[in-house]
mmCIF file of N, CA and C in Angstrom:
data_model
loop_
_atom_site.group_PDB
_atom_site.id
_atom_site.type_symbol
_atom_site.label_atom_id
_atom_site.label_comp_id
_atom_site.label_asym_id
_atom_site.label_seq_id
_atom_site.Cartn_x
_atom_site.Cartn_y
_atom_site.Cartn_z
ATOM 1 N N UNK A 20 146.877 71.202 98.051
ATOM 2 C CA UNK A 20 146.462 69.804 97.971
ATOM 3 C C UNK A 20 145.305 69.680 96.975
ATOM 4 N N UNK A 21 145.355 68.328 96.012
ATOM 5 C CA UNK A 21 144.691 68.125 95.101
ATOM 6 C C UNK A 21 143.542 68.002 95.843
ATOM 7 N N UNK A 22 142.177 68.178 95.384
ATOM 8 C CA UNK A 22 140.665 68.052 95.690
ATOM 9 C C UNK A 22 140.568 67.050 94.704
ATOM 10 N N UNK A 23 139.484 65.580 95.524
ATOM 11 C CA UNK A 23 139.041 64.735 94.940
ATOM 12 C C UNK A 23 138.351 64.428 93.550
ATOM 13 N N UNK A 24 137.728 65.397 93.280
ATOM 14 C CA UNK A 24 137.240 65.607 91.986
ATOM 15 C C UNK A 24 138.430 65.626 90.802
ATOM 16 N N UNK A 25 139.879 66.561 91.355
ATOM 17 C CA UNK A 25 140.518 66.458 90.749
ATOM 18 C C UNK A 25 141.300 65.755 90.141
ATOM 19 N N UNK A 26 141.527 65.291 91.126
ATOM 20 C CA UNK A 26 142.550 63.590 91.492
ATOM 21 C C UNK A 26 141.878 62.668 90.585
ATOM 22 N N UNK A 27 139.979 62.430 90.610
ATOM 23 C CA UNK A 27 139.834 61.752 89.663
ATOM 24 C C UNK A 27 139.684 61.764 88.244
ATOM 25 N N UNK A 28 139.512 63.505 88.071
ATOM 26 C CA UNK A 28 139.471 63.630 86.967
ATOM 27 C C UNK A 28 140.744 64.229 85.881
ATOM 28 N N UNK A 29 141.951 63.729 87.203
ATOM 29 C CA UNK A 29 143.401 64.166 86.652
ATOM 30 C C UNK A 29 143.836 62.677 85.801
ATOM 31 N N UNK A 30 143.561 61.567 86.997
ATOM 32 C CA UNK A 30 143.706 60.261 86.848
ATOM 33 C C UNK A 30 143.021 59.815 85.818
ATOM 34 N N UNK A 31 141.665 60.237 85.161
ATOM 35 C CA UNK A 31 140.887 59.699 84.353
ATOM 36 C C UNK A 31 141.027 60.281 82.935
ATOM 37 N N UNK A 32 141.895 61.439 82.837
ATOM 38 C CA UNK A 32 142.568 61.663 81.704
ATOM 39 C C UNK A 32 144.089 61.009 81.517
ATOM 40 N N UNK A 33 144.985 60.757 82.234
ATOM 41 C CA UNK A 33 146.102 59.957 81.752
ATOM 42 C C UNK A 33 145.742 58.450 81.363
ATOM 43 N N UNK A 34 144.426 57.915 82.082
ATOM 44 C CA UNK A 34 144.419 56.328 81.684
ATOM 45 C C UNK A 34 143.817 56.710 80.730
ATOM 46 N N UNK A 35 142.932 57.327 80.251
ATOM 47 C CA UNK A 35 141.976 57.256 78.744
ATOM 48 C C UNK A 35 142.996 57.318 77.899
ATOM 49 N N UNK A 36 144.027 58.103 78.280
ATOM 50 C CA UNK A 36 145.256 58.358 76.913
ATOM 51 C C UNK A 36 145.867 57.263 76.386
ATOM 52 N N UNK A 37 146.050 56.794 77.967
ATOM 53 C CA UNK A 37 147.173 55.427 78.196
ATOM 54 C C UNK A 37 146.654 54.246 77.678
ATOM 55 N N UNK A 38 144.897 53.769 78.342
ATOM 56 C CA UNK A 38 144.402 52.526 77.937
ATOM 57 C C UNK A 38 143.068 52.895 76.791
ATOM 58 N N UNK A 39 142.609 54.102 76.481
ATOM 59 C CA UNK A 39 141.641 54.649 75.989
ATOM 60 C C UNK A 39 140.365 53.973 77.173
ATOM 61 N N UNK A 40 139.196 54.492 76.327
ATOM 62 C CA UNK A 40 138.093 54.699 77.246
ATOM 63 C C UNK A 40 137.291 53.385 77.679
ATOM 64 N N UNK A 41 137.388 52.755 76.709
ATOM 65 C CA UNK A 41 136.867 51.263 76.992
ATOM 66 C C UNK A 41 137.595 50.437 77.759
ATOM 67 N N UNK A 42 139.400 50.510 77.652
ATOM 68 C CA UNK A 42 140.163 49.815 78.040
ATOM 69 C C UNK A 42 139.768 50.327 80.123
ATOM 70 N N UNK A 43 139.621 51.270 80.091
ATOM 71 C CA UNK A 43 139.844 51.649 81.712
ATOM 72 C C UNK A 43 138.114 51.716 82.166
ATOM 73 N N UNK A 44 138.555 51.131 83.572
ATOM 74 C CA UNK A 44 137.701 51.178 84.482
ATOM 75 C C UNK A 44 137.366 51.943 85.262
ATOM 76 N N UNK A 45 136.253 51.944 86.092
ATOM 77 C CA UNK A 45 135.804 52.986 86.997
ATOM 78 C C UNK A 45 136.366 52.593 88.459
ATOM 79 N N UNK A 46 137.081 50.737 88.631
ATOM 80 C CA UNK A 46 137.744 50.605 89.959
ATOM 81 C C UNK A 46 139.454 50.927 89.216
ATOM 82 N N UNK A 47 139.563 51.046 87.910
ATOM 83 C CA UNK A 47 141.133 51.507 87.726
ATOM 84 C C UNK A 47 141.068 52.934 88.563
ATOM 85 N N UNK A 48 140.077 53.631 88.086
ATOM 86 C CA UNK A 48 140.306 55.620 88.007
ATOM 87 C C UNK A 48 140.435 55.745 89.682
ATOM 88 N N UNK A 49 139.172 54.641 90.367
ATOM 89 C CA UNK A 49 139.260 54.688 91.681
ATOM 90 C C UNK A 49 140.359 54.250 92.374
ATOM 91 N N UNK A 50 141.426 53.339 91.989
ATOM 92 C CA UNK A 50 142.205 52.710 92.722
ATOM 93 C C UNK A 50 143.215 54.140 92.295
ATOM 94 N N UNK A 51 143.385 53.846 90.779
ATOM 95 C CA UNK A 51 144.574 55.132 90.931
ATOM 96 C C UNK A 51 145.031 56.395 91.561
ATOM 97 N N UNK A 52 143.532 56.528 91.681
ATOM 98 C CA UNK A 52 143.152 58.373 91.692
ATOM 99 C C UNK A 52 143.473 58.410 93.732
ATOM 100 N N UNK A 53 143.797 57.321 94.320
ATOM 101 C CA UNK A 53 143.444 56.920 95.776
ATOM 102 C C UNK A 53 142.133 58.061 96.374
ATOM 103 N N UNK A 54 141.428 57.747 95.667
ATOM 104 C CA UNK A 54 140.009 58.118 95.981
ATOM 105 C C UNK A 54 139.015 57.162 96.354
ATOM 106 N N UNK A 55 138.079 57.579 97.549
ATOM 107 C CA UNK A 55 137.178 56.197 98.243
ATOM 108 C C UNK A 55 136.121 56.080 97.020
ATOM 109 N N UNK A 56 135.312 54.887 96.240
ATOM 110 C CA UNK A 56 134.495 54.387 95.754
ATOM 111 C C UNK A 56 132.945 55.733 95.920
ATOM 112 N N UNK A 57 133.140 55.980 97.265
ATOM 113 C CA UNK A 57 132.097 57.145 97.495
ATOM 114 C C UNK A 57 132.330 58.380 97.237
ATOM 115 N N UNK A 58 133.188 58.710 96.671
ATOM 116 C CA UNK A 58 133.824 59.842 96.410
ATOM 117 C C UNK A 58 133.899 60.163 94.789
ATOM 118 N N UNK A 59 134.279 59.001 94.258
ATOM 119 C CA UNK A 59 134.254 58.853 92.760
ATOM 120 C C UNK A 59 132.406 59.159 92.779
ATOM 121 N N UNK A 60 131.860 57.979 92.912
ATOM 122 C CA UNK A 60 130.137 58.522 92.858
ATOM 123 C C UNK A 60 129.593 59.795 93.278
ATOM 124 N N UNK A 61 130.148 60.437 94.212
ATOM 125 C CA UNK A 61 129.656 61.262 94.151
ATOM 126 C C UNK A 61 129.567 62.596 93.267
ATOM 127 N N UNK A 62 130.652 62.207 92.317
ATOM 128 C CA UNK A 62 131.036 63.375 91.314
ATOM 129 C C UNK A 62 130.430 62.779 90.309
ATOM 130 N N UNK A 63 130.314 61.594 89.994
ATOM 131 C CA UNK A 63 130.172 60.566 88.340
ATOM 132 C C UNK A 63 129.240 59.873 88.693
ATOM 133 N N UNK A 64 128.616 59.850 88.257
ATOM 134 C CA UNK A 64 127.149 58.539 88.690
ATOM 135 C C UNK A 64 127.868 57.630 88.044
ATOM 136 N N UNK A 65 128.267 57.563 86.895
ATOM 137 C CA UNK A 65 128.918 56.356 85.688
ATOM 138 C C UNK A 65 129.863 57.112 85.230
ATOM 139 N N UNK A 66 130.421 55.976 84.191
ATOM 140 C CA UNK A 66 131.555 55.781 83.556
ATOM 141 C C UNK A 66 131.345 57.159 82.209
ATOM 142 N N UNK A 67 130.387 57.337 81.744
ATOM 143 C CA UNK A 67 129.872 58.227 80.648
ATOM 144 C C UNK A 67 129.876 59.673 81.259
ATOM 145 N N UNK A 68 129.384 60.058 82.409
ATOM 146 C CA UNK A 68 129.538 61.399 82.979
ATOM 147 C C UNK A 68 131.351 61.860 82.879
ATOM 148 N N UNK A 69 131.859 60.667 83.604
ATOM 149 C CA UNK A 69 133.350 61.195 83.617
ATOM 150 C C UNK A 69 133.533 61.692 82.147
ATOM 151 N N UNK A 70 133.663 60.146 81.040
ATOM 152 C CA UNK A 70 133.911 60.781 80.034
ATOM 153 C C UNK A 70 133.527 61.998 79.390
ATOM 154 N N UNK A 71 131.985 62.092 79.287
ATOM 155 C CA UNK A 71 132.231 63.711 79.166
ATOM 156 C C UNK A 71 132.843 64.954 79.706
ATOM 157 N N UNK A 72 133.298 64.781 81.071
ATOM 158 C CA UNK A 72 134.030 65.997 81.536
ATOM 159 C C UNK A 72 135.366 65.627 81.003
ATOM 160 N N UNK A 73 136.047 64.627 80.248
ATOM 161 C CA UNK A 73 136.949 64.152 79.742
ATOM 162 C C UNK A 73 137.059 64.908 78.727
ATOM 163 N N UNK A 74 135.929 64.703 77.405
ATOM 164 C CA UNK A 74 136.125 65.717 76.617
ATOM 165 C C UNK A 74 135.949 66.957 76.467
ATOM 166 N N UNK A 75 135.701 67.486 77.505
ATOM 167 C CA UNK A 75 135.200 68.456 77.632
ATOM 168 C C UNK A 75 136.843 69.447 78.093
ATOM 169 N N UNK A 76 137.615 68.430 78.562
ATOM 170 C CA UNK A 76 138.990 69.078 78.916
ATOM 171 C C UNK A 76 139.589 68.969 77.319
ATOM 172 N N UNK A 77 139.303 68.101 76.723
ATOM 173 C CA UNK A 77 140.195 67.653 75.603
ATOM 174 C C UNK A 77 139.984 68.580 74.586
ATOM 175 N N UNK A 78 138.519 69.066 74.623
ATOM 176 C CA UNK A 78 137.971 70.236 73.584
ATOM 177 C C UNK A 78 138.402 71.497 73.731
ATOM 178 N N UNK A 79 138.271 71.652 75.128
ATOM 179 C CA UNK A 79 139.414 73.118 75.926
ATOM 180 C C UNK A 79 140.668 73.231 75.121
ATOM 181 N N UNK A 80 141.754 72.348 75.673
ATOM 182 C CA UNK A 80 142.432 72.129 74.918
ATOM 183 C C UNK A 80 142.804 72.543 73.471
ATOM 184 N N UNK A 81 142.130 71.999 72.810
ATOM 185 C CA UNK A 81 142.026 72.196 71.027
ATOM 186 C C UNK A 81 141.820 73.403 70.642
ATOM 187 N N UNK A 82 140.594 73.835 71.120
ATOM 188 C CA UNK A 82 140.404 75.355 71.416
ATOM 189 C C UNK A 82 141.357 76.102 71.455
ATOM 190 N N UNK A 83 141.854 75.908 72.783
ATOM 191 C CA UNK A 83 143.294 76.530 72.928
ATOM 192 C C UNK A 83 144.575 76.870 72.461
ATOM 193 N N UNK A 84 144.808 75.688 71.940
ATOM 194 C CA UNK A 84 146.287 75.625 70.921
ATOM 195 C C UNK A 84 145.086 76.068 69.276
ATOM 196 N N UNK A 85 144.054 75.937 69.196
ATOM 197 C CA UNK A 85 144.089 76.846 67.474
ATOM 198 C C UNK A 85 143.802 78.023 67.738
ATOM 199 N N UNK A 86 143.353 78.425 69.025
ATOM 200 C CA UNK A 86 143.931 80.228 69.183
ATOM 201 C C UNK A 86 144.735 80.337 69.027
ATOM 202 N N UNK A 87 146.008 79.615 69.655
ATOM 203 C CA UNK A 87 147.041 80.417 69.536
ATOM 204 C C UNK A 87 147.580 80.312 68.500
ATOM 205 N N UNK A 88 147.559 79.400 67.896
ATOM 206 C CA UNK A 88 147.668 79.077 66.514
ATOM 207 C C UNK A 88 147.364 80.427 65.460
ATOM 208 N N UNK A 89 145.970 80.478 65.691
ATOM 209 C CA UNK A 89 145.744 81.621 64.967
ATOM 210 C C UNK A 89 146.079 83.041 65.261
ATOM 211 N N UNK A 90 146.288 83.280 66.848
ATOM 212 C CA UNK A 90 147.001 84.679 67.125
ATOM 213 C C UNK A 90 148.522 84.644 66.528
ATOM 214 N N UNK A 91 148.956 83.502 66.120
ATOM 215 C CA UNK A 91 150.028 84.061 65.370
ATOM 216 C C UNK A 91 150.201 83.612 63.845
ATOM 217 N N UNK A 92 149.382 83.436 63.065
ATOM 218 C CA UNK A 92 148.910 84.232 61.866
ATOM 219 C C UNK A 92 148.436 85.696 61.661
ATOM 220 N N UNK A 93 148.842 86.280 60.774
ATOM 221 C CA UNK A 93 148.580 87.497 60.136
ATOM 222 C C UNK A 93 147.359 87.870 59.288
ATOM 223 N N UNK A 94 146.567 86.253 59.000
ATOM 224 C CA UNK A 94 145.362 86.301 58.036
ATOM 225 C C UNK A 94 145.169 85.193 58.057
ATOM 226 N N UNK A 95 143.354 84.764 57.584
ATOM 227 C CA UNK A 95 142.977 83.656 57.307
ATOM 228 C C UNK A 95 143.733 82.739 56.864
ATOM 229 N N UNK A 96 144.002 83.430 55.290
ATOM 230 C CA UNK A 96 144.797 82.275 54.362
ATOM 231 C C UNK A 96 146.288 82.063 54.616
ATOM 232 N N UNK A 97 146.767 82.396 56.465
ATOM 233 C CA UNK A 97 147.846 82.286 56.436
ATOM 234 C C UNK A 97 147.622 80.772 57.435
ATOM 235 N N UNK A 98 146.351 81.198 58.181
ATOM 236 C CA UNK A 98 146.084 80.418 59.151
ATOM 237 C C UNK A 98 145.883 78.825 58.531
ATOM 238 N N UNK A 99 144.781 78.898 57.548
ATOM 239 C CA UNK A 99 144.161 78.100 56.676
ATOM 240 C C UNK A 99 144.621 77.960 55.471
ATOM 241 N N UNK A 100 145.704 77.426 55.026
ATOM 242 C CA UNK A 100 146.518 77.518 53.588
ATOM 243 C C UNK A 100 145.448 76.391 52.662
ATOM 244 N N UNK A 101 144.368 76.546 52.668
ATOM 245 C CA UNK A 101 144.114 75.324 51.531
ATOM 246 C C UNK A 101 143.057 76.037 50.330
ATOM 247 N N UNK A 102 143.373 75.478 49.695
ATOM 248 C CA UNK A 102 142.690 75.572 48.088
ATOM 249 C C UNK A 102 141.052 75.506 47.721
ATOM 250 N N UNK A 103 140.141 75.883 47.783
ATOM 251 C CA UNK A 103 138.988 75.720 47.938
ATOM 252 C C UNK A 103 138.266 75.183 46.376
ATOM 253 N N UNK A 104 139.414 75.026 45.665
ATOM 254 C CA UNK A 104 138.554 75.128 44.539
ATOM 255 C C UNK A 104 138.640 73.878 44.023
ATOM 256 N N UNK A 105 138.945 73.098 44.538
ATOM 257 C CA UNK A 105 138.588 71.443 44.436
ATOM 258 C C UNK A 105 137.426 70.697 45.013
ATOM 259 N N UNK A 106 136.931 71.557 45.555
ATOM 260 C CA UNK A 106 135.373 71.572 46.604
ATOM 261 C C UNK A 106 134.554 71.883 45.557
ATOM 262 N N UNK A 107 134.359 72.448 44.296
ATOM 263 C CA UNK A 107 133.032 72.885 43.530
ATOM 264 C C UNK A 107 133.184 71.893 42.529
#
C-alpha cells in the first residue's frame, strides 16, 4: 500500500505534466491524491516545497536516461557528436 507522501507526490507529478505547475492546485493534488488536507501539510508547508521534490524526481530522471545513454556509447565523441569549432 501506497504511503501518503507518496500518493501525493505520485499525484503531484502527473498533474504538473498534465496541467503544469501554475495550472494545479494544492486542493487538486489533495483531492486527487485522496489524501486528508493534514496530511498534504504535513509533508509540504506550500505549493513550492512540493514543487521542488517535483524536480528533484524530474532531475533523477534525466540523470538517469543520460547514463544510460552514455553507458552505451563507446566514447565522448560518440556520446556528444557536435563540432566545437563554431564556438571560437
Amino acid at each position: 500500500m501506497e504511503k501518503p507522501k507518496e500518493r501525493i507526490l505520485g499525484t503531484c507529478v502527473k498533474l504538473f505534466y498534465e496541467k503544469g505547475y501554475d495550472s494545479t492546485s494544492i486542493n487538486q493534488i489533495i483531492e486527487e491524491s485522496g489524501t486528508h488536507k493534514a496530511s498534504f501539510y504535513r509533508y509540504y508547508p506550500d505549493k513550492a516545497s512540493i514543487g521542488l521534490d517535483y524536480l528533484e524526481i524530474q532531475g533523477s530522471g534525466i540523470r538517469s536516461l543520460i547514463q544510460k545513454l552514455a553507458d552505451k556509447s563507446e566514447s565522448i565523441d560518440e556520446f556528444i557528436p557536435v563540432s566545437y569549432t563554431h564556438l571560437t
